Structure formats: C-alpha cells, structure tokens
Short mmCIF file of C-alpha atoms and ligand atoms in Angstrom, two decimals:
data_model
loop_
_atom_site.label_atom_id
_atom_site.label_comp_id
_atom_site.label_asym_id
_atom_site.label_seq_id
_atom_site.Cartn_x
_atom_site.Cartn_y
_atom_site.Cartn_z
CA MET A 1 10.79 -2.39 18.52
CA SER A 2 9.07 -5.73 18.74
CA GLY A 3 5.71 -4.76 20.20
CA LEU A 4 3.36 -1.89 20.96
CA ILE A 5 1.91 -1.11 24.38
CA ILE A 6 -1.37 0.74 24.10
CA ASN A 7 -3.63 2.07 26.84
CA GLY A 8 -7.02 2.72 25.32
CA LYS A 9 -9.84 5.22 25.67
CA ASN A 10 -7.93 8.46 25.03
CA ARG A 11 -9.73 10.88 22.77
CA LEU A 12 -7.61 11.83 19.74
CA ASP A 13 -7.15 15.48 18.77
CA GLY A 14 -4.61 17.27 16.63
CA GLU A 15 -2.95 17.14 13.25
CA ILE A 16 -0.61 14.85 11.32
CA THR A 17 1.22 15.38 8.05
CA ILE A 18 0.93 12.03 6.33
CA GLN A 19 4.04 10.14 5.13
CA GLY A 20 4.68 9.50 1.43
CA SER A 21 2.76 6.72 -0.27
CA LYS A 22 4.27 3.22 -0.08
CA ASN A 23 2.52 1.86 -3.14
CA SER A 24 3.46 4.90 -5.25
CA CYS A 25 7.06 4.67 -4.17
CA LEU A 26 7.88 0.95 -4.61
CA PRO A 27 7.57 0.78 -8.43
CA MET A 28 9.50 4.07 -8.74
CA LEU A 29 12.42 2.45 -6.94
CA ALA A 30 12.54 -0.41 -9.45
CA ALA A 31 12.27 2.11 -12.32
CA CYS A 32 15.39 3.90 -11.10
CA ILE A 33 17.62 1.27 -12.76
CA LEU A 34 16.42 2.68 -16.11
CA MET A 35 17.33 6.30 -15.35
CA GLN A 36 20.60 7.97 -16.22
CA GLY A 37 21.75 10.47 -13.61
CA ASP A 38 20.74 11.12 -10.03
CA VAL A 39 17.15 10.42 -9.03
CA ILE A 40 16.11 12.32 -5.93
CA ILE A 41 12.91 11.20 -4.25
CA GLU A 42 11.54 13.48 -1.54
CA ASN A 43 8.98 12.47 1.07
CA CYS A 44 10.09 8.85 0.64
CA PRO A 45 8.60 6.83 3.51
CA ASP A 46 11.24 5.20 5.72
CA ILE A 47 9.46 1.86 5.99
CA SER A 48 10.83 -1.66 5.82
CA ASP A 49 9.35 -2.34 2.35
CA VAL A 50 11.35 0.62 1.00
CA ARG A 51 14.48 -0.54 2.86
CA GLU A 52 14.09 -4.02 1.29
CA MET A 53 13.82 -2.53 -2.21
CA LEU A 54 16.90 -0.40 -1.55
CA LYS A 55 18.86 -3.50 -0.53
CA MET A 56 18.02 -5.00 -3.94
CA LEU A 57 19.12 -1.85 -5.75
CA GLN A 58 22.38 -1.84 -3.79
CA TYR A 59 22.90 -5.51 -4.60
CA LEU A 60 22.57 -4.63 -8.30
CA GLY A 61 25.23 -1.93 -7.88
CA CYS A 62 23.20 1.26 -7.44
CA ASN A 63 24.52 4.00 -5.24
CA ILE A 64 22.04 4.96 -2.51
CA GLU A 65 21.84 7.77 0.03
CA PHE A 66 18.77 7.91 2.28
CA ASN A 67 18.44 10.55 5.00
CA ASP A 68 15.40 12.27 6.53
CA ASN A 69 13.02 10.90 3.90
CA VAL A 70 15.13 12.15 1.01
CA LEU A 71 16.44 9.37 -1.17
CA LYS A 72 19.14 9.73 -3.80
CA ILE A 73 19.75 6.88 -6.24
CA ASN A 74 22.34 6.67 -8.97
CA SER A 75 22.20 3.55 -11.10
CA SER A 76 25.27 4.11 -13.29
CA GLY A 77 27.02 1.16 -11.58
CA CYS A 78 24.02 -1.17 -11.95
CA VAL A 79 24.82 -4.53 -13.59
CA TYR A 80 22.81 -7.66 -14.36
CA LYS A 81 22.55 -10.22 -11.55
CA GLU A 82 20.01 -12.87 -10.66
CA LEU A 83 17.87 -11.53 -7.82
CA PRO A 84 18.42 -13.42 -4.56
CA TYR A 85 15.89 -15.47 -2.61
CA GLU A 86 15.20 -12.70 -0.01
CA CYS A 87 13.86 -10.47 -2.76
CA GLY A 88 10.78 -12.72 -2.93
CA HIS A 89 9.66 -11.72 0.59
CA LEU A 90 8.29 -8.50 -0.78
CA ARG A 91 5.41 -8.20 -3.24
CA GLY A 92 6.82 -4.91 -4.55
CA SER A 93 9.93 -6.76 -5.73
CA LEU A 94 7.84 -8.08 -8.64
CA ASN A 95 8.39 -4.65 -10.23
CA PHE A 96 11.96 -5.75 -10.94
CA LEU A 97 10.49 -8.10 -13.57
CA GLY A 98 9.57 -5.27 -15.96
CA ALA A 99 12.46 -3.02 -14.94
CA MET A 100 15.17 -5.71 -15.41
CA LEU A 101 13.67 -6.77 -18.76
CA SER A 102 13.94 -3.19 -19.98
CA ALA A 103 17.41 -2.66 -18.53
CA PHE A 104 19.03 -6.02 -19.43
CA GLY A 105 16.60 -7.96 -21.66
CA LYS A 106 16.37 -10.78 -19.10
CA VAL A 107 15.65 -11.54 -15.46
CA LYS A 108 15.76 -14.44 -13.04
CA MET A 109 14.09 -13.79 -9.72
CA PRO A 110 12.16 -15.53 -6.95
CA LYS A 111 8.39 -15.43 -7.18
CA PRO A 112 7.13 -12.59 -4.97
CA GLY A 113 5.78 -12.88 -1.46
CA GLY A 114 3.76 -10.24 0.36
CA CYS A 115 1.18 -10.08 3.11
CA ASN A 116 -0.81 -12.96 4.44
CA ILE A 117 -4.03 -11.78 2.79
CA GLY A 118 -4.93 -14.70 0.53
CA GLU A 119 -4.19 -15.70 -3.06
CA ARG A 120 -2.17 -13.20 -5.07
CA PRO A 121 -1.89 -14.59 -8.59
CA ILE A 122 0.56 -13.22 -11.17
CA ASP A 123 -1.15 -14.47 -14.34
CA TYR A 124 -1.80 -10.94 -15.71
CA HIS A 125 1.91 -10.16 -15.38
CA ILE A 126 2.82 -13.33 -17.29
CA GLU A 127 0.11 -13.03 -19.97
CA GLY A 128 0.81 -9.32 -20.42
CA MET A 129 4.54 -9.96 -20.84
CA LYS A 130 3.77 -12.54 -23.56
CA ALA A 131 1.78 -9.89 -25.41
CA LEU A 132 4.89 -7.68 -25.28
CA MET A 133 7.15 -10.28 -26.90
CA THR A 134 8.64 -11.58 -23.68
CA GLU A 135 9.14 -15.25 -22.90
CA THR A 136 8.37 -16.13 -19.29
CA LEU A 137 9.03 -19.39 -17.49
CA GLN A 138 8.06 -20.36 -13.95
CA ILE A 139 10.43 -23.00 -12.57
CA GLU A 140 9.51 -24.01 -9.01
CA ASP A 141 9.88 -20.83 -6.94
CA CYS A 142 11.64 -18.91 -9.70
CA LEU A 143 10.50 -16.60 -12.43
CA CYS A 144 12.70 -16.41 -15.54
CA ALA A 145 11.96 -14.07 -18.43
CA LYS A 146 13.71 -12.83 -21.52
CA VAL A 147 12.95 -10.37 -24.28
CA ILE A 148 12.27 -11.98 -27.67
CA ALA A 149 11.91 -8.78 -29.70
CA ASN A 150 12.14 -5.11 -28.88
CA LYS A 151 10.80 -3.52 -32.08
CA VAL A 152 7.10 -4.34 -31.84
CA ASP A 153 3.71 -2.88 -31.07
CA GLY A 154 1.95 -4.57 -28.16
CA TYR A 155 -1.58 -4.82 -26.81
CA TYR A 156 -2.95 -6.21 -23.55
CA CYS A 157 -6.42 -5.88 -22.05
CA PHE A 158 -6.54 -6.59 -18.29
CA PRO A 159 -9.27 -9.09 -17.32
CA THR A 160 -9.72 -6.95 -14.16
CA PRO A 161 -7.73 -3.83 -13.22
CA SER A 162 -4.36 -4.56 -11.61
CA LEU A 163 -1.93 -2.02 -10.21
CA GLY A 164 1.15 -4.26 -10.03
CA ALA A 165 0.67 -5.87 -13.45
CA LEU A 166 0.16 -2.52 -15.19
CA GLU A 167 3.27 -1.12 -13.47
CA ASN A 168 5.26 -4.09 -14.73
CA LEU A 169 3.97 -3.88 -18.29
CA ILE A 170 4.69 -0.15 -18.42
CA LEU A 171 8.22 -0.79 -17.15
CA ARG A 172 8.70 -3.40 -19.88
CA ALA A 173 7.13 -1.16 -22.56
CA LEU A 174 9.56 1.69 -21.80
CA SER A 175 12.33 -0.08 -23.74
CA ILE A 176 10.17 -1.25 -26.66
CA LYS A 177 10.68 0.73 -29.86
CA GLY A 178 7.00 0.79 -30.74
CA THR A 179 3.61 1.57 -29.25
CA CYS A 180 2.07 -0.52 -26.47
CA ILE A 181 -1.60 -0.11 -25.65
CA PHE A 182 -3.17 -1.30 -22.40
CA ASP A 183 -6.93 -1.47 -21.83
CA ASN A 184 -9.10 -1.84 -18.73
CA CYS A 185 -6.32 -0.18 -16.73
CA THR A 186 -6.55 0.51 -13.01
CA LEU A 187 -7.48 4.05 -11.98
CA GLU A 188 -5.64 3.83 -8.64
CA PRO A 189 -3.95 7.14 -7.75
CA GLU A 190 -0.65 5.32 -7.16
CA MET A 191 -0.61 4.56 -10.90
CA GLU A 192 -0.96 8.27 -11.68
CA ASP A 193 1.97 9.01 -9.36
CA PHE A 194 4.09 6.33 -10.99
CA CYS A 195 3.34 7.57 -14.53
CA ASP A 196 3.90 11.17 -13.46
CA PHE A 197 7.33 10.16 -12.15
CA LEU A 198 8.23 8.36 -15.41
CA ILE A 199 6.90 11.16 -17.64
CA LYS A 200 9.00 13.73 -15.75
CA SER A 201 12.00 11.52 -16.41
CA GLY A 202 11.32 11.50 -20.18
CA ALA A 203 8.90 8.58 -20.76
CA LYS A 204 6.13 9.01 -23.33
CA ILE A 205 2.98 7.77 -21.60
CA TYR A 206 -0.51 8.87 -22.62
CA GLY A 207 -3.97 8.41 -21.14
CA VAL A 208 -2.88 8.49 -17.48
CA GLY A 209 -5.96 8.42 -15.24
CA THR A 210 -8.09 6.68 -17.90
CA ARG A 211 -8.82 3.02 -18.68
CA ARG A 212 -6.52 3.09 -21.77
CA ILE A 213 -2.82 3.79 -21.30
CA ILE A 214 -0.46 4.09 -24.26
CA VAL A 215 3.32 3.85 -23.94
CA VAL A 216 5.61 4.88 -26.78
CA GLY A 217 8.87 3.32 -25.74
CA GLY A 218 12.54 3.67 -26.58
CA HIS A 219 13.09 7.10 -25.04
CA ARG A 220 16.02 7.97 -22.79
CA LEU A 221 15.10 8.44 -19.12
CA THR A 222 17.06 11.00 -17.16
CA GLY A 223 17.58 11.67 -13.46
CA ILE A 224 14.90 13.82 -11.78
CA LYS A 225 13.74 15.25 -8.49
CA TYR A 226 10.29 14.00 -7.45
CA ARG A 227 8.14 14.42 -4.34
CA ILE A 228 5.96 11.45 -3.35
CA PRO A 229 2.35 12.39 -2.51
CA GLY A 230 0.88 11.43 0.87
CA ASP A 231 -0.27 7.87 1.54
CA ARG A 232 -4.07 7.63 1.33
CA ILE A 233 -4.13 4.33 3.24
CA VAL A 234 -2.15 5.73 6.18
CA ALA A 235 -4.47 8.78 6.15
CA GLY A 236 -7.55 6.53 6.04
CA THR A 237 -6.19 4.48 8.96
CA TYR A 238 -5.92 7.60 11.13
CA LEU A 239 -9.34 8.95 10.03
CA LEU A 240 -10.85 5.64 11.17
CA ALA A 241 -8.83 5.73 14.42
CA VAL A 242 -10.36 9.11 15.29
CA ALA A 243 -13.79 7.85 14.20
CA ILE A 244 -13.37 5.13 16.88
CA THR A 245 -12.09 7.28 19.74
CA GLY A 246 -13.88 10.56 18.98
CA GLY A 247 -12.00 13.82 18.54
CA LYS A 248 -11.00 16.44 16.02
CA PHE A 249 -8.33 15.61 13.45
CA ARG A 250 -6.62 17.65 10.76
CA CYS A 251 -5.04 15.30 8.22
CA LYS A 252 -2.47 17.07 6.06
CA GLY A 253 -0.66 16.18 2.85
CA VAL A 254 -3.10 13.80 1.14
CA VAL A 255 -5.27 14.59 -1.88
CA PRO A 256 -8.79 14.39 -0.35
CA LYS A 257 -10.33 12.97 -3.56
CA ARG A 258 -8.19 9.85 -3.11
CA LEU A 259 -10.18 9.06 0.04
CA SER A 260 -13.66 9.81 -1.31
CA ALA A 261 -15.10 6.38 -0.54
CA THR A 262 -13.91 6.50 3.11
CA ILE A 263 -14.98 10.13 3.57
CA ASN A 264 -18.44 9.42 2.12
CA TYR A 265 -18.82 6.50 4.51
CA LEU A 266 -17.83 8.59 7.53
CA LYS A 267 -20.28 11.32 6.50
CA LYS A 268 -23.09 8.77 6.14
CA ILE A 269 -22.70 7.74 9.75
CA GLY A 270 -22.83 11.33 10.95
CA ILE A 271 -19.13 12.18 11.32
CA GLN A 272 -18.34 15.66 10.02
CA VAL A 273 -15.64 15.75 7.37
CA PHE A 274 -14.49 18.85 5.49
CA THR A 275 -11.96 18.77 2.69
CA ASP A 276 -9.74 21.47 1.23
CA CYS A 277 -8.42 20.50 -2.18
CA GLN A 278 -6.19 23.60 -2.39
CA THR A 279 -4.20 22.75 0.73
CA ASN A 280 -4.78 18.98 0.64
CA GLU A 281 -6.29 18.86 4.10
CA ILE A 282 -9.06 16.70 5.51
CA ILE A 283 -10.69 17.92 8.70
CA GLU A 284 -12.64 15.39 10.70
CA ASN A 285 -14.89 16.07 13.69
CA ALA A 286 -15.82 12.69 15.16
CA ASP A 287 -17.53 13.87 18.33
CA GLN A 288 -20.85 12.54 17.11
CA ARG A 289 -21.78 9.55 15.06
CA LYS A 290 -25.03 7.77 14.24
CA ALA A 291 -25.27 4.08 15.04
CA LYS A 292 -26.27 2.63 11.72
CA ASP A 293 -26.44 -0.64 9.84
CA SER A 294 -24.22 -0.45 6.79
CA VAL A 295 -22.62 -2.41 3.99
CA VAL A 296 -19.00 -1.92 2.93
CA ILE A 297 -17.86 -3.54 -0.32
CA THR A 298 -14.28 -3.12 -1.47
CA GLY A 299 -13.50 -2.81 -5.16
CA PRO A 300 -11.13 -1.25 -7.66
CA TYR A 301 -10.52 2.49 -7.16
CA PRO A 302 -12.53 4.71 -6.74
CA GLU A 303 -14.50 2.13 -4.73
CA PHE A 304 -13.67 1.43 -1.08
CA SER A 305 -10.05 0.24 -0.80
CA THR A 306 -9.27 -3.31 0.29
CA ASP A 307 -6.28 -1.80 2.13
CA LEU A 308 -8.70 -0.04 4.52
CA GLN A 309 -11.03 -2.98 4.97
CA SER A 310 -9.44 -4.32 8.18
CA GLN A 311 -9.37 -0.83 9.72
CA MET A 312 -13.04 -0.45 8.74
CA MET A 313 -13.74 -3.74 10.52
CA ALA A 314 -12.06 -2.27 13.62
CA PHE A 315 -14.35 0.75 13.42
CA ALA A 316 -17.42 -1.47 12.90
CA CYS A 317 -16.67 -3.22 16.22
CA PHE A 318 -17.28 0.09 18.02
CA ASN A 319 -20.22 1.44 16.03
CA LYS A 320 -23.59 0.28 17.38
CA GLY A 321 -25.29 -1.35 14.41
CA ASN A 322 -24.50 -4.19 12.05
CA THR A 323 -21.83 -3.82 9.38
CA VAL A 324 -21.65 -6.25 6.49
CA ILE A 325 -18.22 -6.32 4.83
CA LYS A 326 -17.38 -7.94 1.52
CA ASP A 327 -13.86 -7.76 0.11
CA LEU A 328 -14.10 -8.28 -3.64
CA ILE A 329 -10.35 -7.77 -4.17
CA TYR A 330 -9.04 -10.26 -1.58
CA PRO A 331 -12.07 -12.37 -0.57
CA SER A 332 -10.36 -14.00 2.42
CA ARG A 333 -8.73 -10.89 3.91
CA TYR A 334 -10.50 -11.33 7.25
CA GLY A 335 -7.63 -12.85 9.29
CA VAL A 336 -7.84 -10.03 11.82
CA ALA A 337 -11.41 -10.97 12.84
CA SER A 338 -10.18 -13.67 15.25
CA GLU A 339 -7.99 -11.09 17.06
CA PHE A 340 -10.95 -8.68 17.36
CA ARG A 341 -13.00 -11.52 18.85
CA LYS A 342 -10.38 -11.86 21.61
CA MET A 343 -11.16 -8.23 22.49
CA GLY A 344 -14.89 -8.94 22.74
CA ALA A 345 -16.08 -8.27 19.19
CA ASP A 346 -19.01 -10.16 17.70
CA ILE A 347 -17.96 -11.04 14.13
CA SER A 348 -18.92 -13.93 11.92
CA VAL A 349 -17.37 -14.73 8.57
CA VAL A 350 -19.59 -16.75 6.25
CA ASN A 351 -18.95 -17.36 2.54
CA ASP A 352 -16.45 -14.51 2.07
CA ILE A 353 -18.69 -12.06 3.91
CA ALA A 354 -17.94 -10.66 7.37
CA ILE A 355 -20.78 -9.53 9.60
CA VAL A 356 -19.86 -7.31 12.53
CA ARG A 357 -22.48 -6.76 15.23
CA GLY A 358 -20.97 -3.61 16.68
CA GLY A 359 -21.13 -1.82 19.99
CA LYS A 360 -20.03 -4.72 22.21
CA SER A 361 -17.68 -3.94 25.08
CA MET A 362 -14.11 -4.11 23.70
CA LYS A 363 -11.24 -4.85 26.11
CA GLY A 364 -7.50 -4.62 25.55
CA CYS A 365 -5.49 -7.85 25.52
CA ARG A 366 -2.46 -9.45 23.91
CA LEU A 367 -2.85 -9.32 20.13
CA CYS A 368 -0.81 -10.52 17.20
CA ALA A 369 -0.50 -8.74 13.86
CA LYS A 370 -0.34 -11.17 10.96
CA ASP A 371 -0.35 -8.70 8.08
CA LEU A 372 0.30 -5.02 7.49
CA ARG A 373 -3.20 -3.53 7.42
CA GLY A 374 -4.61 -6.06 9.88
CA GLY A 375 -1.84 -4.98 12.28
CA ALA A 376 -2.77 -1.31 11.91
CA ALA A 377 -6.40 -2.29 12.52
CA LEU A 378 -5.44 -3.96 15.82
CA VAL A 379 -3.66 -0.78 16.89
CA ILE A 380 -6.67 1.46 16.24
CA ALA A 381 -9.04 -1.02 17.88
CA SER A 382 -6.79 -1.00 20.97
CA LEU A 383 -7.03 2.79 21.10
CA GLY A 384 -10.80 2.53 21.51
CA SER A 385 -10.80 -0.36 24.02
CA GLU A 386 -10.83 -0.45 27.83
CA GLY A 387 -7.47 -1.17 29.45
CA SER A 388 -4.13 -2.14 27.98
CA SER A 389 -3.23 -4.03 24.82
CA TYR A 390 0.05 -5.48 23.70
CA VAL A 391 0.37 -5.82 19.92
CA CYS A 392 3.14 -8.11 18.70
CA GLY A 393 4.08 -8.89 15.09
CA CYS A 394 4.74 -5.20 14.49
CA GLU A 395 7.31 -5.97 11.80
CA PHE A 396 4.25 -6.25 9.55
CA ILE A 397 3.03 -2.78 10.53
CA ASN A 398 6.50 -1.32 9.96
CA ARG A 399 6.36 -2.49 6.36
CA GLY A 400 3.97 0.34 5.59
CA TYR A 401 3.84 2.81 8.52
CA GLN A 402 6.98 4.80 9.23
CA ASP A 403 6.19 5.16 12.94
CA ILE A 404 2.56 4.49 13.81
CA ALA A 405 3.20 5.09 17.53
CA ARG A 406 4.77 8.51 16.99
CA ASP A 407 1.92 9.58 14.69
CA LEU A 408 -0.83 8.50 17.07
CA ARG A 409 0.96 9.94 20.13
CA ALA A 410 0.89 13.29 18.32
CA LEU A 411 -2.92 13.02 18.52
CA GLY A 412 -2.84 12.19 22.24
CA ALA A 413 -2.86 8.40 22.14
CA ASP A 414 -1.15 6.47 24.95
CA ILE A 415 0.97 4.20 22.78
CA ARG A 416 4.64 3.31 22.89
CA TRP A 417 7.10 0.78 21.54
CA ASN A 418 8.05 -1.99 23.91
CA GLU A 419 11.53 -1.06 25.09
CA GLU A 420 12.24 -3.69 27.72
CA ASP A 421 10.52 -6.85 28.75
CA GLU A 422 7.31 -5.03 29.60
CA GLU A 423 5.16 -7.59 27.86
CA SER A 424 5.20 -9.85 30.92
CA LEU A 425 3.94 -7.00 33.13
CA LEU A 426 0.83 -6.64 31.08
CA ILE A 427 -0.71 -9.98 30.32
N1 EPU B 501 -4.94 -10.14 -9.94
C1 EPU B 501 -5.00 -11.32 -10.65
N2 EPU B 501 -3.91 -11.67 -11.41
C2 EPU B 501 -2.79 -10.91 -11.46
C3 EPU B 501 -2.73 -9.70 -10.71
C4 EPU B 501 -3.83 -9.36 -9.95
O1 EPU B 501 -6.00 -12.02 -10.63
O2 EPU B 501 -1.85 -11.28 -12.16
C5 EPU B 501 -6.10 -9.75 -9.11
C6 EPU B 501 -5.77 -9.82 -7.62
O3 EPU B 501 -5.98 -11.12 -7.11
C7 EPU B 501 -6.69 -8.80 -7.02
C8 EPU B 501 -6.82 -7.75 -8.12
O4 EPU B 501 -6.38 -8.38 -9.32
O5 EPU B 501 -7.97 -9.35 -6.81
C9 EPU B 501 -5.99 -6.50 -7.88
O6 EPU B 501 -4.66 -6.84 -7.61
P1 EPU B 501 -3.44 -5.88 -7.96
O7 EPU B 501 -2.60 -6.53 -8.98
O8 EPU B 501 -3.95 -4.51 -8.24
O9 EPU B 501 -2.66 -5.87 -6.59
P2 EPU B 501 -1.10 -5.68 -6.39
O10 EPU B 501 -0.59 -4.75 -7.40
O11 EPU B 501 -0.45 -6.98 -6.22
C10 EPU B 501 -1.35 -3.58 -4.93
C11 EPU B 501 -0.90 -3.13 -3.57
C12 EPU B 501 -1.72 -3.81 -2.51
C13 EPU B 501 -3.20 -3.53 -2.73
C14 EPU B 501 -3.60 -3.95 -4.16
C15 EPU B 501 -5.05 -3.58 -4.50
C16 EPU B 501 1.47 -2.76 -3.92
C17 EPU B 501 2.87 -3.14 -3.61
N3 EPU B 501 0.50 -3.48 -3.38
O12 EPU B 501 -1.09 -4.97 -4.98
O13 EPU B 501 -1.32 -3.21 -1.28
O14 EPU B 501 -3.98 -4.24 -1.82
O15 EPU B 501 -2.73 -3.28 -5.11
O16 EPU B 501 -5.25 -2.22 -4.41
O17 EPU B 501 1.24 -1.78 -4.63
C18 EPU B 501 -1.04 -3.00 1.03
O18 EPU B 501 -0.49 -1.91 0.81
O19 EPU B 501 -1.38 -3.39 2.18
C19 EPU B 501 -1.32 -3.89 -0.09
C20 EPU B 501 -1.57 -5.18 0.04
#
C-alpha cells in the first residue's frame, strides 16, 4: 500500500458514510487508562494514528480487541512504565501526559511529533500543568512530570484556544480532588465529543461547548459504550473533491453544523448544498460553480479549519478566479503548494499568505505527500487533473483516512492502491 494510482477527470456521484473522527478518538484512547471496566468504542476509525495509540496502551498492559471498527479496551492490567521513543512520532500521544499523571501521579515520555506542518509548541500544556500543581521538566527530547498536590483548586486561561492542551488539562484535572476552571477554551466539536465520552463514564465536567469549562475531579470513571461521531475533516475533504470534479454527493454521518464554514464557502461560489440536521446528511450538487475571487482565512472553530486548508488550496487550483489563503493556526502550512505547481498550478506564497490564480490546466504527475492533509489534497487534485498521477508518501494519508481509495471509488473515481511495481509504468 505504498502509493496511489489515480486517473483523473471522472465525475463523482454517490454517497459515503463518513468514518469516525480521528481527533475525537485519540484523547479518548489515552483516557481509557483511567476507566475501570470495559470501554467499548464504536465507529472507531481504523487508521494508523489509532493503531499507534493502541500499541502504547498494550505496552502499558491494557487488553485490546479491535475488529470492524469496534474497539474494546480493558485497562485493569495497566501499570506505570516510561513511554518509549516511538510514542513521540504521534502528536496524539501527548494526551498520555494528562492521563498518566492522573493514573500514576508521574510520567516520563518523549516530546510529541506529528505532521510536517510547522511549529507546534507545547507551552500551554506545560504552563497549564503548573497551574494544576504539576511539576514539569523538559530534558532534551523527554518530558518528565509529576504531581505535587492533588487536593487543590486550579485555574488556567488559554492565551489562544487549544484542543490538545485543554484535553490534557482535563485529563489531569479528573484526579484532582477540587475544582479546576479553564477559560478561553476551544469550541472545537472534538472537545465536545471528548467531554461527552468522559461525562458518560462518570466525570463531572460543566460548561462543555462554552469558553469556560469546569472540572470537579476525584470521581470514579467506569467502563462505557460510546459511538464516535463522523469526522468533519474527512467529510470536508470529500465535499471539496466533488466541488473539483463536479457531481452529486450525499455525505452521511457527520453533523452538518460542524462544517458550516466549508458549506458557506461552497454556497458562496454557487455550489448547491443542502443539510439535514435530523439525519446528519449533507447533500452537495456541484454541477455548477461561479468563478470567483475569494479569501479563505483559517481560525479557531467555528472559523474555517486549518485541517481543510490544503484541500481548499487544491480546489482553488481548479476554480477560475484568485483565491487568497491565510492560515492563522499554522502559518507555514503551505508545503503542498510546490506539489500543485508540478501539476501546473499558479501559486505564490508570500509572507505567510498563499495566492492561487486558479483555472490553469492541471495535469497528473508523480506527487509526494509530506503530511496528512496535504496528502489528501494531492489525491483530490489528481482526481480533477488530466491524465494519471502517482501519489507516494501515503503513510501520511493513512494516519487519518481509513481507506481514501475505497471511499472515492464508491463515488466513481478511478483510484487504486499500487499493488505491484506499477509506478515505473506511469512516470
Ligand atoms: N498552541 C500554542 N501552544 C500550545 C498549544 C497550541 O501556541 O501549547 C497553538 C498552536 O501553535 C496552534 C493553536 O494553538 O496555532 C491551536 O493548536 P492546538 O493545540 O489546538 O492543536 P493540537 O491540539 O496540537 C489539534 C489537531 C490538529 C489540528 C489542530 C487545530 C489532534 C491530534 N490534532 O492539534 O489536527 O490541526 O488541533 O485544530 O487533535 C490533523 O488532524 O491533520 C491535525 C493536524
């Protein structure tokens, strides 16, 4: 499964039920070490980021069964261990910081890795932990932390909203016998899912979905059964794919409100989008679009998601008109632009702003994914281009998409995994 072979220019029509959300799921997996009894997670995406987290849980002694997107975890055999070097490859592993502190009062782990999308500081995690009576030391590539006191009240105000840091502080606060208050919290839907999961397990968390979250810790967490909601970023990727190729798409299993910024953008450029909040369906008719100049600025939810910025850049390459893109969350997340240029795109990146002069002739070629969302963006750009593309570096794509080729084939795309040495036939 090393590469994808894509023949472009097929129109996409049909429906897909979207996989469970990666970013909702990853912190839940770390939280499982705090739960007594079986935790059953349904609609768990079978992606490599999840598999990596499961390896860590197994290493700590958890019992895991994972079949057909149903995951069962029992952490009764979980014991304290230093987390190994490989754990740092995955940004989501940082959630073990808060979870291990609550479970064992200490942790030693590698500093987290993640995608090649620019600086990803962890200062809010460290500062927030200090405010919750936790001593944290960074020694070379390692992060060491220990609980100083567990009967306290804590307060931390985020300088800017952060999903990962709030997850970590909540995980830490769960074991504190006192009240912890967090201000300027992220409103990202994945946070709501995470809190919903913890509350069902017995946690006392108030203010979910607002800027102030309060955790009253020290309560026993029990095993539960939980279904992960659909992944809004995967859904947004496919909505933009169909916007590129034209066609009619029924996207099932994602709360439409979670994609408001993307849907509003598509509507502005003349693509018809209907949403049904009862059935959680988004229906897109992309047979017509207006060539238009536009500006896309990413920001904290509910603004346009940074995780759809590369896919939006792919779309902008096909839409006649100029698109100005500014990523306020990761200001240098434009690595994919050089790959689009190989296909014929006209893109300049100046002072953290990308300008795409769209509507140029785009041709398939050999492409290399260098990060998860950039990789998905190359796939959808290939679907709209003349001729064949070969996308390598798909291990990045598989971190977040269970099977991007299977999904897109269901809509009529000509896309398949490289089974033999077909790469040489193409380029
Ligand atoms: N930030 C700091 N200091 C910190 C933490 C964050 O300055 O200590 C800044 C970041 O630099 C960024 C902003 O705060 O500008 C938001 O970062 P956040 O902490 O919310 O990001 P994250 O939790 O590390 C998650 C997702 C990312 C997604 C971002 C933003 C996971 C595992 N990752 O990262 O997902 O881009 O939120 O929404 O949940 C992806 O799925 O492709 C992906 C990269």
